[in-house]
Coordinates of C-alpha atoms in Angstrom, one line a residue:
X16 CA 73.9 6.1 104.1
X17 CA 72.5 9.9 103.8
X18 CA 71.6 10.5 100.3
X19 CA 70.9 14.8 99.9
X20 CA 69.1 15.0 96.5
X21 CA 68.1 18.8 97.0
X22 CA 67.3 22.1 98.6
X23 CA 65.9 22.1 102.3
X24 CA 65.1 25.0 104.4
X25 CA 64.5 23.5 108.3
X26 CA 63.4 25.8 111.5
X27 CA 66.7 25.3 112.8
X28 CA 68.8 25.8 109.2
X29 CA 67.1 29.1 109.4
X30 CA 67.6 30.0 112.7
X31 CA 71.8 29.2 112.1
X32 CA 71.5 31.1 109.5
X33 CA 70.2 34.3 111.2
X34 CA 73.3 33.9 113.6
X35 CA 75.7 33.3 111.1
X36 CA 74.9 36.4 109.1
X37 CA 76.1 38.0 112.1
X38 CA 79.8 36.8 111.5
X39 CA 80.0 36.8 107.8
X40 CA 77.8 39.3 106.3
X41 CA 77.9 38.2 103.1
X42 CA 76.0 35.9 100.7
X43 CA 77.7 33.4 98.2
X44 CA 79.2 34.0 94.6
X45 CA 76.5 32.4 91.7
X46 CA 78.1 31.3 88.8
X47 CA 77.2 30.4 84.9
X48 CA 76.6 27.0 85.3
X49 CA 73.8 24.9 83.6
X50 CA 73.1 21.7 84.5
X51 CA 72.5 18.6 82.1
X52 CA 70.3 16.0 82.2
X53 CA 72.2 13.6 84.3
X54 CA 71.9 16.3 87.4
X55 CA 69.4 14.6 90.1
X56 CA 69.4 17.5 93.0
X57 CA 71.4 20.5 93.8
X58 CA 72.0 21.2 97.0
X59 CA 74.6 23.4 99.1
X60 CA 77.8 23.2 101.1
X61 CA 76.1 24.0 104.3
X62 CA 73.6 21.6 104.4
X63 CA 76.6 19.5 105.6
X64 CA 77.6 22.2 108.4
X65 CA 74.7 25.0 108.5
X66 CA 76.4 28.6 109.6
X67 CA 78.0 28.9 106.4
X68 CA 74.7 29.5 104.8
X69 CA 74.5 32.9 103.7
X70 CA 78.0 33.4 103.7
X71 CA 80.7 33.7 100.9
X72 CA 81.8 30.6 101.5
X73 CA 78.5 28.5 100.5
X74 CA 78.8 27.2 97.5
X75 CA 76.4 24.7 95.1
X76 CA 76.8 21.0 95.3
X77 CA 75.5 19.0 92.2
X78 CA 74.4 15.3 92.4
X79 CA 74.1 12.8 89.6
X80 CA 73.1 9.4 90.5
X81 CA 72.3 6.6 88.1
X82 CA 70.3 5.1 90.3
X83 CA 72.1 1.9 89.8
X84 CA 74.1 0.7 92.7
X85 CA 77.6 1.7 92.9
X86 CA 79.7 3.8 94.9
X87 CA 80.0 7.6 95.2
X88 CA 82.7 9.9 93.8
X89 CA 83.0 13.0 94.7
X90 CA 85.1 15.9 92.5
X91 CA 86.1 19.2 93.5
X92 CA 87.0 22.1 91.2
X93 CA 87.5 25.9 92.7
X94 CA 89.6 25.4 95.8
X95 CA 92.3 28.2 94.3
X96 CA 89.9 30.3 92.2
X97 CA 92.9 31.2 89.5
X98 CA 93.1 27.1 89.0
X99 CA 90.7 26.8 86.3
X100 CA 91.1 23.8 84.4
X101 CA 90.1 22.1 87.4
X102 CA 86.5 24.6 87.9
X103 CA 85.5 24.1 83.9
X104 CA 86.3 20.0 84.1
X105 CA 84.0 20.2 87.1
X106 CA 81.7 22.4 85.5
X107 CA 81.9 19.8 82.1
X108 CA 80.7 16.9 84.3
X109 CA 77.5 18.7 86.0
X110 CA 76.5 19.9 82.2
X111 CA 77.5 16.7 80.3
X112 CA 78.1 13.6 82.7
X113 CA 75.1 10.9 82.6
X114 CA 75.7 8.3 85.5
X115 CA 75.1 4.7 84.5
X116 CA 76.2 2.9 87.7
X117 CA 76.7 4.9 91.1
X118 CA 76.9 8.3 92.1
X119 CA 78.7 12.2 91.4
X120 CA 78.7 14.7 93.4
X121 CA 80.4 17.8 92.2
X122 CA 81.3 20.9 93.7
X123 CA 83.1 23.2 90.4
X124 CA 84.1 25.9 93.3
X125 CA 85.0 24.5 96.5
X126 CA 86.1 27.6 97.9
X127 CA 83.5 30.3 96.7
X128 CA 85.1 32.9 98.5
X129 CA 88.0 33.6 96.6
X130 CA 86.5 34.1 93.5
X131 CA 85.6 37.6 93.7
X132 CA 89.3 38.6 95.1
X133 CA 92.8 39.3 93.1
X134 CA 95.4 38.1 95.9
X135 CA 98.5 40.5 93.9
X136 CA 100.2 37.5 93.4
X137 CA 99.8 39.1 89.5
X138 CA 97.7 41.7 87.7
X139 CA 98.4 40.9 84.0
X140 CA 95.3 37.8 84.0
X141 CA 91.8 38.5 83.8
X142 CA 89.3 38.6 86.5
X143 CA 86.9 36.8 84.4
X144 CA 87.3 34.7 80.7
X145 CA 84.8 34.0 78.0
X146 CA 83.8 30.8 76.1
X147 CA 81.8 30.7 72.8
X148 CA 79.3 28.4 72.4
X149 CA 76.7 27.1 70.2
X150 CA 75.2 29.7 68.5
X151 CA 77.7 32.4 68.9
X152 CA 76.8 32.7 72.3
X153 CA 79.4 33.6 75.1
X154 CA 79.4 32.0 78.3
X155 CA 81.6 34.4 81.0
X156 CA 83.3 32.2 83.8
X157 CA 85.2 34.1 86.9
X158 CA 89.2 34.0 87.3
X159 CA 90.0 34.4 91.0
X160 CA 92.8 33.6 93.7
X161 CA 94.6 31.6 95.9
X162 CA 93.4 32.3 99.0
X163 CA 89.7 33.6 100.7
X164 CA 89.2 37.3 100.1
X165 CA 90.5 38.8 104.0
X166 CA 87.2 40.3 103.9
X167 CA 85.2 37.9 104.3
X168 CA 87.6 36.8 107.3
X169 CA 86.6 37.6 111.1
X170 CA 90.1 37.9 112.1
X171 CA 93.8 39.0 110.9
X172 CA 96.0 36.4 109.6
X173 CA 98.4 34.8 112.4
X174 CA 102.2 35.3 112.0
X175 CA 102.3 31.6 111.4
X176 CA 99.4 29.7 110.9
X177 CA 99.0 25.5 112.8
X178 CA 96.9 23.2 111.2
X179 CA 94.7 20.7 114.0
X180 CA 97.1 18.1 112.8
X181 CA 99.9 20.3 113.8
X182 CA 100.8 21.2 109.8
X183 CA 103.1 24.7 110.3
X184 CA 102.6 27.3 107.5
X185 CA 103.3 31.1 107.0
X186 CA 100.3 33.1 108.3
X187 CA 98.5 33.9 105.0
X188 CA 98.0 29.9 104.8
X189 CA 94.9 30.3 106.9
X190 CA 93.2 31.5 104.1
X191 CA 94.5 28.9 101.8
X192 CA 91.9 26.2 101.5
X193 CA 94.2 23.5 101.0
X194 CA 96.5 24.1 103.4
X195 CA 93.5 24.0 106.7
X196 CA 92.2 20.4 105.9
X197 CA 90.0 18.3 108.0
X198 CA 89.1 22.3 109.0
X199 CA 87.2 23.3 112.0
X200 CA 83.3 23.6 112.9
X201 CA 84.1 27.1 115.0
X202 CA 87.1 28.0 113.6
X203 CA 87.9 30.8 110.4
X204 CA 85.3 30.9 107.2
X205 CA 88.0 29.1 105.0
X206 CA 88.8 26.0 108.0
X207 CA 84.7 26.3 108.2
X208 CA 84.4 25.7 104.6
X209 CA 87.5 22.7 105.2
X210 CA 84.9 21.5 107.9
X211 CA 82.2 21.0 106.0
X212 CA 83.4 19.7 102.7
X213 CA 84.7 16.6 105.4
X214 CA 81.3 16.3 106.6
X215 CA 80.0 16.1 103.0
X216 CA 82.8 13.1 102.6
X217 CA 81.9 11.6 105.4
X218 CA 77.6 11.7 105.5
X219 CA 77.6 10.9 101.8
X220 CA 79.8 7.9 102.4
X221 CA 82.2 9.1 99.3
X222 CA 84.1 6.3 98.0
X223 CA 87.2 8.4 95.4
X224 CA 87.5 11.9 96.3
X225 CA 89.1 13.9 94.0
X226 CA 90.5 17.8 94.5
X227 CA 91.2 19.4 91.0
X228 CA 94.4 22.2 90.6
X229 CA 96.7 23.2 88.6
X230 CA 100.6 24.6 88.9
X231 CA 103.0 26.4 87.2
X232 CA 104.4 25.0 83.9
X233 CA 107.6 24.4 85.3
X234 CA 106.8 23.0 88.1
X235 CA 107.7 19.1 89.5
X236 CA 103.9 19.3 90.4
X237 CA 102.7 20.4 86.8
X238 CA 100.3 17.4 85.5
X239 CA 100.6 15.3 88.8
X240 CA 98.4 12.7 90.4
X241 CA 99.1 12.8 93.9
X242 CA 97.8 10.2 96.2
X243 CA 97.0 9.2 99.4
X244 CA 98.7 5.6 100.3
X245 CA 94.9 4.0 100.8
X246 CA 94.7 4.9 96.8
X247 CA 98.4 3.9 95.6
X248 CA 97.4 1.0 94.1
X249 CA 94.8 2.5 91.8
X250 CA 97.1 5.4 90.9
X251 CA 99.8 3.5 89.6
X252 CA 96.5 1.4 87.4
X253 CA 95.8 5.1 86.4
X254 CA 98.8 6.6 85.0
X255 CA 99.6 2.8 82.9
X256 CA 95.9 3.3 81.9
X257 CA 96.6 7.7 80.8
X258 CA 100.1 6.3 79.4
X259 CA 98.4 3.7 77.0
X260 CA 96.5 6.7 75.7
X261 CA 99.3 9.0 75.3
X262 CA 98.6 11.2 78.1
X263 CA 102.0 11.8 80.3
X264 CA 101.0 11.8 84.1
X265 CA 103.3 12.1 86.8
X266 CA 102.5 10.1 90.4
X267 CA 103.3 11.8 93.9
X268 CA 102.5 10.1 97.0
X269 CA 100.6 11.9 100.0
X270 CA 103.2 12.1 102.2
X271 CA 102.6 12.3 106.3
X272 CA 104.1 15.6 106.3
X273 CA 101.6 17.2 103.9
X274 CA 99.5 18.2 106.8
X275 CA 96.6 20.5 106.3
X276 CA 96.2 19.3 102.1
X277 CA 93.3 17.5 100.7
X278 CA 95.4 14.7 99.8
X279 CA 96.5 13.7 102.9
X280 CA 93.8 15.1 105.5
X281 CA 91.0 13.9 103.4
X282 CA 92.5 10.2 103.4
X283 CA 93.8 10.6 107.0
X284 CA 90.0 11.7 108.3
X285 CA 87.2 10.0 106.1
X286 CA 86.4 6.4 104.3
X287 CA 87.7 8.2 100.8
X288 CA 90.4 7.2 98.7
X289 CA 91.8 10.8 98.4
X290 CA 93.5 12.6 94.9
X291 CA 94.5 15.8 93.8
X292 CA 95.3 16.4 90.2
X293 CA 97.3 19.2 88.5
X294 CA 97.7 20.3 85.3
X295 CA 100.0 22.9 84.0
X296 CA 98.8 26.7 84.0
X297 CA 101.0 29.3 82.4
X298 CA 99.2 31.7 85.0
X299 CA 100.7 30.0 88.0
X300 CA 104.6 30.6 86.5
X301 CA 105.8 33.9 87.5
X302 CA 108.2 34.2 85.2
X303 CA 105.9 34.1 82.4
X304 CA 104.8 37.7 81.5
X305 CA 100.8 38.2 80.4
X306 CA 100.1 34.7 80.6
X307 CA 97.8 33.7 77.8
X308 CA 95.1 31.1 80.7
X309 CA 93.1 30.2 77.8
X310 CA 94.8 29.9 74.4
X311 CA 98.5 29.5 75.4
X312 CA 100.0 27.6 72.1
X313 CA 101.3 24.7 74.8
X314 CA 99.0 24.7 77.4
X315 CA 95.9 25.5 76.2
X316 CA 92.5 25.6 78.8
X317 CA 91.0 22.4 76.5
X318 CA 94.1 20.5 76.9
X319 CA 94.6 21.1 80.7
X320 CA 90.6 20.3 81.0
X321 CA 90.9 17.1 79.2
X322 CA 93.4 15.8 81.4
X323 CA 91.7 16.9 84.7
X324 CA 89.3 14.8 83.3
X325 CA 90.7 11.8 81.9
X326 CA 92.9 11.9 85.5
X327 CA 89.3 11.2 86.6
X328 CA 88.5 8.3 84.6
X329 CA 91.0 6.5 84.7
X330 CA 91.3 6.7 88.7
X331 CA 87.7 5.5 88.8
X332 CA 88.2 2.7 86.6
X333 CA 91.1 1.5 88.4
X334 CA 89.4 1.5 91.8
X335 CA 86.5 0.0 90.2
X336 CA 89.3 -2.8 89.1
X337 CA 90.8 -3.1 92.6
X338 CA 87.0 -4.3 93.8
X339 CA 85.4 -0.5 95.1
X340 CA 81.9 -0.1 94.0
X341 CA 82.2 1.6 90.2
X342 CA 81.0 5.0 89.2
X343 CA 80.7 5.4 85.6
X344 CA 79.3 7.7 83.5
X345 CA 78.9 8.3 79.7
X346 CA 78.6 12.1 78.1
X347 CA 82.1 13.1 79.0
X348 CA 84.6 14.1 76.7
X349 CA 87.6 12.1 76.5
X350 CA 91.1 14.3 76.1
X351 CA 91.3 13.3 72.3
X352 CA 88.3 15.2 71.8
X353 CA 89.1 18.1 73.7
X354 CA 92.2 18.0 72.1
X355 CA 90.3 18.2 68.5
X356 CA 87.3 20.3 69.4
X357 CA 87.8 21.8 72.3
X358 CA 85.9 23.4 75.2
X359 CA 83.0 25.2 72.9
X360 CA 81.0 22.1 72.2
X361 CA 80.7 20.2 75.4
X362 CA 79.5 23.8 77.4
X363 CA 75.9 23.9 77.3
X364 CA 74.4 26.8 75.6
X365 CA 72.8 29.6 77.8
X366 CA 69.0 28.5 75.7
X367 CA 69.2 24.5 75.3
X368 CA 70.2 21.6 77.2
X369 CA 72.2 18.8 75.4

């Protein structure tokens, strides 16, 4: 099994990187996060398929292993940039999680090249939100979009857009990193980025995968477990596990149909048992006016975190149940205390760690 612990610069890494500056002459977003003490090695996304280095669509990959055998989860935030309950619960596990059997590796913004791009899908949220933290301190975190900024793109969207597994979409969809899953080695930056996150999967022999989003409040999809039929079993364990704590999860099967999504592809393609959460966002309804992201009275950011995360949990201690090798981790706040404390106190401040 490949185990990356950190950052490595090879002859031929460099040479791919030359070329690929070529086609995407950009370099990757960096973003306020500051890891805790249970982070073992940082890495990158191309390290799993090298011409993305040097691109927008690099982005930081965080590893926390115990160093006690176990299996390897893996946990997505960022794959739709304004979908941020699912970047800060990422974000709360490389800052707070300590492994004690296993490994994590976390990547809080899967698709780095949508964070710096507003999409029009609506102008009345921010482009970036602050936290306070201990000491008074603000921590600044970036709001972005759906898709990849067309920019960063080396062609035109299609009229219609047709996954590899034969998935059919509306054009704009090829810049939708959820909807070009397992992706392409030679094919657009965003089905690159698809590429290589299945190559992660695959080389770190990833047991639970886990894809983190949220949806409008009134949606069917609003806080959903979907899962792929290899992970039934330990979603239904789940949601009787969130139940018995009062947290109210619906449970959507991957369906064959749902080419080109995480769910499905990343079940269909790799070893992983394959989920994607979803938790409300008032920013995703669009018949809510000036969305409040962070402090909306219902659906507060704390709230929607704390259930990204306990969705987390509890999947991982049901597939540790059903016999996979565990990952578990102490640090982490459970919802309850989100609920009572909220976001502020489990965000490392910018001068200590915790």
């Amino acid at each position: 099994m490949m185990k990356r612990t950190g950052l490595t610069l090879t002859a031929a890494a460099l040479m791919v990187f030359v070329m690929a500056v070529g086609v995407f002459a950009q370099t990757p977003a960096f973003h306020d996060i500051r890891p805790g003490y249970g982070v073992t090695g940082i890495g990158w996304l191309s390290d799993y398929h090298p011409p993305l280095k040097g691109t927008p669509g690099d982005t930081r990959v965080y590893f926390l292993d115990s160093g006690v055998p176990g299996g390897t989860a893996y946990v997505q935030g960022g794959t739709h940039g304004n979908e941020i309950a699912g970047q800060m619960a990422a974000i709360i596990l490389v800052e707070r999680a300590i492994p004690t059997a296993g490994r994590l590796i976390v990547v809080p913004y899967g698709n780095n090249a949508n964070i710096d791009y507003n999409d029009g899908y609506r102008d009345d949220v921010p482009s970036s939100f602050t936290i306070e933290v201990e000491g008074g301190l603000q921590r600044e975190f970036r709001y972005g979009s759906r898709r990849t900024n067309p920019a960063y793109e080396s062609q035109p969207d299609p009229e219609v857009y047709v996954t590899p597994d034969g998935g059919v979409h509306e054009g704009e969809e090829i810049r939708n990193l959820n909807r070009v899953h397992p992706g392409k080695p030679d094919g657009t930056l965003t089905e690159q980025i698809a590429y290589a996150i299945r190559r992660l999967l695959i080389e770190e022999n990833v047991d639970v995968a886990f894809d983190l989003h949220e949806a409008g409040v009134t949606s069917r999809l609003a806080n959903t477990l979907v899962a792929h039929p290899k992970g039934m079993d330990a979603a239904v364990f789940a949601i009787l596990d969130l139940s018995a704590q009062g947290i109210h999860i619906n449970l959507e099967p991957s369906r064959e149909e749902f080419r080109g999504l995480s769910h499905r592809e990343w079940g269909d393609h790799t070893q992983a048992l394959s989920f994607l959460t979803e938790t409300a966002n008032p920013g995703q309804s669009p018949d809510i006016v000036n969305p409040d992201v962070i402090n909306d009275p219902v659906n507060p950011l704390h709230d929607r975190v704390g259930r990204q995360l306990a969705m987390v949990r509890a999947v991982l201690d049901a597939t540790a149940l059903l016999g996979v090798p565990p990952v578990t981790y102490d640090g982490v706040p459970t919802y309850a205390d989100l609920v009572r404390d909220g976001l502020s106190p489990w965000l490392n401040a910018p001068t200590a760690l915790p």
